Amino acid sequence: GEDVEQSLFLSVREGDSSVINCTYTDSSSTYLYWYKQEPGAGLQLLTYIFSNMDMKQDQRLTVLLNKKDKHLSLRIADTQTGDSAIYFCAERRAGNMLTFGGGTRLMVKP
Amino acid sequence: EPEVTQTPSHQVTQMGQEVILRCVPISNHLYFYWYRQILGQKVEFLVSFYNNEISEKSEIFDDQFSVERPDGSNFTLKIRSTKLEDSAMYFCAGYGTGSSGELFFGEGSRLTVL
């Protein structure tokens, strides 16, 4: 299919790691992105990875890319209550347009 | 961090009215986009714009929609005759060829059509 798929919901305890998964569809995608959206707010670019990489680390965030399975994940270490938000993965296809997943709502319990 | 600025943050309009949403992209960006997000749903691509013309558009972007870059800085989305189903958050985004993949979004303009 043409959809970028994400699970709807993830709940973790403060201090634990969160792993948000995404499957995408286009093997020729050049970049893959993670955006964070807090209630009523815009899309904040968290991190992105070029398709020839399989891992990228940025402070508490680790992105893993499995091109063979078209699987992308975002790991948040030491998850805090301020990390509660909706997380969108997106793939950049031809023409530089992004196709978004439906978003994963992360709830962090104190 | 550089910012994409959108105005208005919220607009309420009557069905059938024209609406213009404005965006000031980051100054060195060359590619511009409009996306929309109906409440609780996915972020959907509307249109991309490069070199003062539309480079790609989705099925959503019908004849009621138009985009312009009238003065080399602002980037506008016009909806000629709004419908109830146009109620959504509209996001502007930009990308520059030297930006190594970074695609920044504005905070969005919430449009409510009554």
mmCIF file with all atom_site columns, C-alpha atoms in Angstrom, chain A residues 3-4 31 33 35 37 40-45 48 88 92 94-102, chain B residues 31 33 35 37 41-43 45 48 56 89 91 95 99-108 110:
data_model
loop_
_atom_site.group_PDB
_atom_site.id
_atom_site.type_symbol
_atom_site.label_atom_id
_atom_site.label_alt_id
_atom_site.label_comp_id
_atom_site.label_asym_id
_atom_site.label_entity_id
_atom_site.label_seq_id
_atom_site.pdbx_PDB_ins_code
_atom_site.Cartn_x
_atom_site.Cartn_y
_atom_site.Cartn_z
_atom_site.occupancy
_atom_site.B_iso_or_equiv
_atom_site.pdbx_formal_charge
_atom_site.auth_seq_id
_atom_site.auth_comp_id
_atom_site.auth_asym_id
_atom_site.auth_atom_id
_atom_site.pdbx_PDB_model_num
ATOM 1  C CA . ASP A 1 3   ? 0.478  4.376  3.664  1.00 0.00 ? 3   ASP A CA 1
ATOM 2  C CA . VAL A 1 4   ? 3.117  5.077  6.263  1.00 0.00 ? 4   VAL A CA 1
ATOM 3  C CA . TYR A 1 31  ? 15.126 11.023 4.029  1.00 0.00 ? 31  TYR A CA 1
ATOM 4  C CA . TYR A 1 33  ? 11.819 12.135 9.637  1.00 0.00 ? 33  TYR A CA 1
ATOM 5  C CA . TYR A 1 35  ? 8.265  15.155 14.138 1.00 0.00 ? 35  TYR A CA 1
ATOM 6  C CA . GLN A 1 37  ? 3.397  17.604 17.955 1.00 0.00 ? 37  GLN A CA 1
ATOM 7  C CA . GLY A 1 40  ? -2.666 22.486 19.637 1.00 0.00 ? 40  GLY A CA 1
ATOM 8  C CA . ALA A 1 41  ? 0.857  23.132 18.404 1.00 0.00 ? 41  ALA A CA 1
ATOM 9  C CA . GLY A 1 42  ? 2.810  22.778 15.195 1.00 0.00 ? 42  GLY A CA 1
ATOM 10 C CA . LEU A 1 43  ? 5.177  20.097 13.938 1.00 0.00 ? 43  LEU A CA 1
ATOM 11 C CA . GLN A 1 44  ? 8.554  20.248 15.600 1.00 0.00 ? 44  GLN A CA 1
ATOM 12 C CA . LEU A 1 45  ? 11.358 18.556 13.674 1.00 0.00 ? 45  LEU A CA 1
ATOM 13 C CA . TYR A 1 48  ? 15.865 12.864 10.504 1.00 0.00 ? 48  TYR A CA 1
ATOM 14 C CA . PHE A 1 88  ? 4.853  11.455 13.441 1.00 0.00 ? 88  PHE A CA 1
ATOM 15 C CA . ARG A 1 92  ? 10.400 12.091 1.726  1.00 0.00 ? 92  ARG A CA 1
ATOM 16 C CA . ALA A 1 94  ? 10.161 12.045 -5.162 1.00 0.00 ? 94  ALA A CA 1
ATOM 17 C CA . GLY A 1 95  ? 9.477  15.749 -5.543 1.00 0.00 ? 95  GLY A CA 1
ATOM 18 C CA . ASN A 1 96  ? 10.543 16.405 -1.951 1.00 0.00 ? 96  ASN A CA 1
ATOM 19 C CA . MET A 1 97  ? 7.024  16.013 -0.566 1.00 0.00 ? 97  MET A CA 1
ATOM 20 C CA . LEU A 1 98  ? 6.588  14.260 2.763  1.00 0.00 ? 98  LEU A CA 1
ATOM 21 C CA . THR A 1 99  ? 4.145  11.467 3.421  1.00 0.00 ? 99  THR A CA 1
ATOM 22 C CA . PHE A 1 100 ? 3.219  11.201 7.077  1.00 0.00 ? 100 PHE A CA 1
ATOM 23 C CA . GLY A 1 101 ? 2.148  8.352  9.259  1.00 0.00 ? 101 GLY A CA 1
ATOM 24 C CA . GLY A 1 102 ? -0.940 8.693  11.385 1.00 0.00 ? 102 GLY A CA 1
ATOM 25 C CA . TYR B 2 31  ? 11.086 24.947 -1.846 1.00 0.00 ? 31  TYR B CA 1
ATOM 26 C CA . TYR B 2 33  ? 4.923  23.498 0.878  1.00 0.00 ? 33  TYR B CA 1
ATOM 27 C CA . TYR B 2 35  ? 0.105  20.722 4.339  1.00 0.00 ? 35  TYR B CA 1
ATOM 28 C CA . GLN B 2 37  ? -4.242 18.387 9.246  1.00 0.00 ? 37  GLN B CA 1
ATOM 29 C CA . GLN B 2 41  ? -6.182 12.985 11.455 1.00 0.00 ? 41  GLN B CA 1
ATOM 30 C CA . LYS B 2 42  ? -3.024 12.636 9.395  1.00 0.00 ? 42  LYS B CA 1
ATOM 31 C CA . VAL B 2 43  ? -0.954 15.469 8.067  1.00 0.00 ? 43  VAL B CA 1
ATOM 32 C CA . PHE B 2 45  ? 0.288  17.163 1.528  1.00 0.00 ? 45  PHE B CA 1
ATOM 33 C CA . SER B 2 48  ? 4.727  22.247 -3.344 1.00 0.00 ? 48  SER B CA 1
ATOM 34 C CA . GLU B 2 56  ? 3.396  19.193 -7.371 1.00 0.00 ? 56  GLU B CA 1
ATOM 35 C CA . MET B 2 89  ? -4.812 23.208 10.670 1.00 0.00 ? 89  MET B CA 1
ATOM 36 C CA . PHE B 2 91  ? 0.999  24.129 7.921  1.00 0.00 ? 91  PHE B CA 1
ATOM 37 C CA . TYR B 2 95  ? 13.417 23.456 2.497  1.00 0.00 ? 95  TYR B CA 1
ATOM 38 C CA . SER B 2 99  ? 19.912 22.205 4.199  1.00 0.00 ? 99  SER B CA 1
ATOM 39 C CA . SER B 2 100 ? 20.824 18.510 4.285  1.00 0.00 ? 100 SER B CA 1
ATOM 40 C CA . GLY B 2 101 ? 17.276 17.306 4.504  1.00 0.00 ? 101 GLY B CA 1
ATOM 41 C CA . GLU B 2 102 ? 15.931 19.628 7.191  1.00 0.00 ? 102 GLU B CA 1
ATOM 42 C CA . LEU B 2 103 ? 12.310 20.456 6.464  1.00 0.00 ? 103 LEU B CA 1
ATOM 43 C CA . PHE B 2 104 ? 10.906 22.994 8.908  1.00 0.00 ? 104 PHE B CA 1
ATOM 44 C CA . PHE B 2 105 ? 7.247  23.585 9.560  1.00 0.00 ? 105 PHE B CA 1
ATOM 45 C CA . GLY B 2 106 ? 5.511  26.666 10.850 1.00 0.00 ? 106 GLY B CA 1
ATOM 46 C CA . GLU B 2 107 ? 3.250  26.618 13.896 1.00 0.00 ? 107 GLU B CA 1
ATOM 47 C CA . GLY B 2 108 ? 0.195  26.353 11.690 1.00 0.00 ? 108 GLY B CA 1
ATOM 48 C CA . ARG B 2 110 ? -6.136 26.923 12.372 1.00 0.00 ? 110 ARG B CA 1
#
